[in-house]
Amino acid sequence: MFSPEDHQYMRAALSLASRGLYTTTPNPRVGCVIVQGERVIGEGFTQPAGQNHAEIEALADARRRGVPVDGATVYVTLEPCSHFGRTPPCVNALIEARPARVIAAMEDPNPRVSGSGLNALREAGIEVRCGLLEREARELNIGFVSRMTRGRPWLRLKSATSLDGHPALHNGESQWITAAPARADGHAWRARACAVLTGIGTVLRDNPALTVRAVSTPRQPPAVLVDSRLQIGLDTRLVRRGGLLVFCARRDPGKESMLTDHGCEVVYLPNGEHKVDLVAMVDELGRRAINELHVEAGSKLGGALIRAGVVDELLMYVAPSLLGDAMPLFDLPATTQLEARHKLQFHEVERIGDDLRILARFV
């Protein structure tokens, strides 16, 4: 159905799309390549929200090169948008440029588009084909797909552990279980997220900033905190960095006012048991256009998120060491039957320096 050349150019478009890995949120990461004959005449990827989408960037690139798009083939990693958002519909610009073919990796999961962009191109007499390297395109935008189809972000729970499954000693010491390359890789996953979430236990113990430091990034994803009783101090790093979103389960108008004065936002979401309703929290983050939610938390919150059924993927860094009797990885109840266990599938296993990185998805 698709030629080797089609695969080549779509892979180039996916490579372009990945250049927006840290910047396009809440929009999807999209790349576009325009080919005339055997010559690439235009390339582009989606810019930060409110700026040009990939197709517009590629068309502008072709204009700068002085090459007409009429009769060319456009390779784009996501169906061109057909609605007015912060920018005009990309499909209109493509129809005006008159390419002979548009090949898309996947349909847009946004119900406002979902096939209408491709249909508009067909109605304009442009040949349209879809599905080339769809799996790769979907992986690149797994959070956007999740939000469009489920109304909530893709939740990735990260942890570093010894080979026998312990993230820290009983006294809390955990720096450093894994080596520098694995820690830097973890920061890259932090950087691609739309928000980074932790719990009050981690804040009281470690006072983290949750910023991206080990890799270069043009933006810092905002921080989110689960703090049922509003125990966070005003002098903590998360409060000082500003823009902190706090989910709580007990009202404390005085503390809420102080946090608000320090640039935080407090959202009251009780579950009836003096804890934060984690399902409602994840839904709320979806309404706030969070595509990928990166969680770095202790065993209690990690276990609670797993029990709530909102964790999609574990990002595990496993060090070649044994800690013996140490802290548990996740606070989960004992099971009496194997059928009751939480089942996952290994999605990816890769060596990072001396450590292993495992991506495992719940099934």
Tab-separated table of C-alpha atoms in Angstrom, residues 9 38 41 66 125 141 146 159 166-167 188 193 227 234 248 290 355:
chain	number	residue	atom	x	y	z
A	9	TYR	CA	9.484	10.502	4.188
A	38	GLU	CA	12.231	12.996	-5.261
A	41	ILE	CA	10.754	21.110	-0.767
A	66	GLY	CA	10.593	29.274	-4.098
A	125	GLY	CA	-9.826	16.451	-5.334
A	141	ASN	CA	1.190	11.622	21.089
A	146	SER	CA	-5.632	9.727	25.899
A	159	SER	CA	10.385	5.159	40.198
A	166	HIS	CA	13.186	-1.254	46.948
A	167	PRO	CA	13.261	2.507	46.223
A	188	ALA	CA	14.062	13.844	29.852
A	193	ALA	CA	5.350	15.889	30.485
A	227	ASP	CA	-1.821	17.279	49.927
A	234	LEU	CA	5.292	28.283	52.355
A	248	CYS	CA	-6.628	18.838	49.049
A	290	ILE	CA	-2.846	18.035	30.554
A	355	ASP	CA	20.861	0.483	34.907
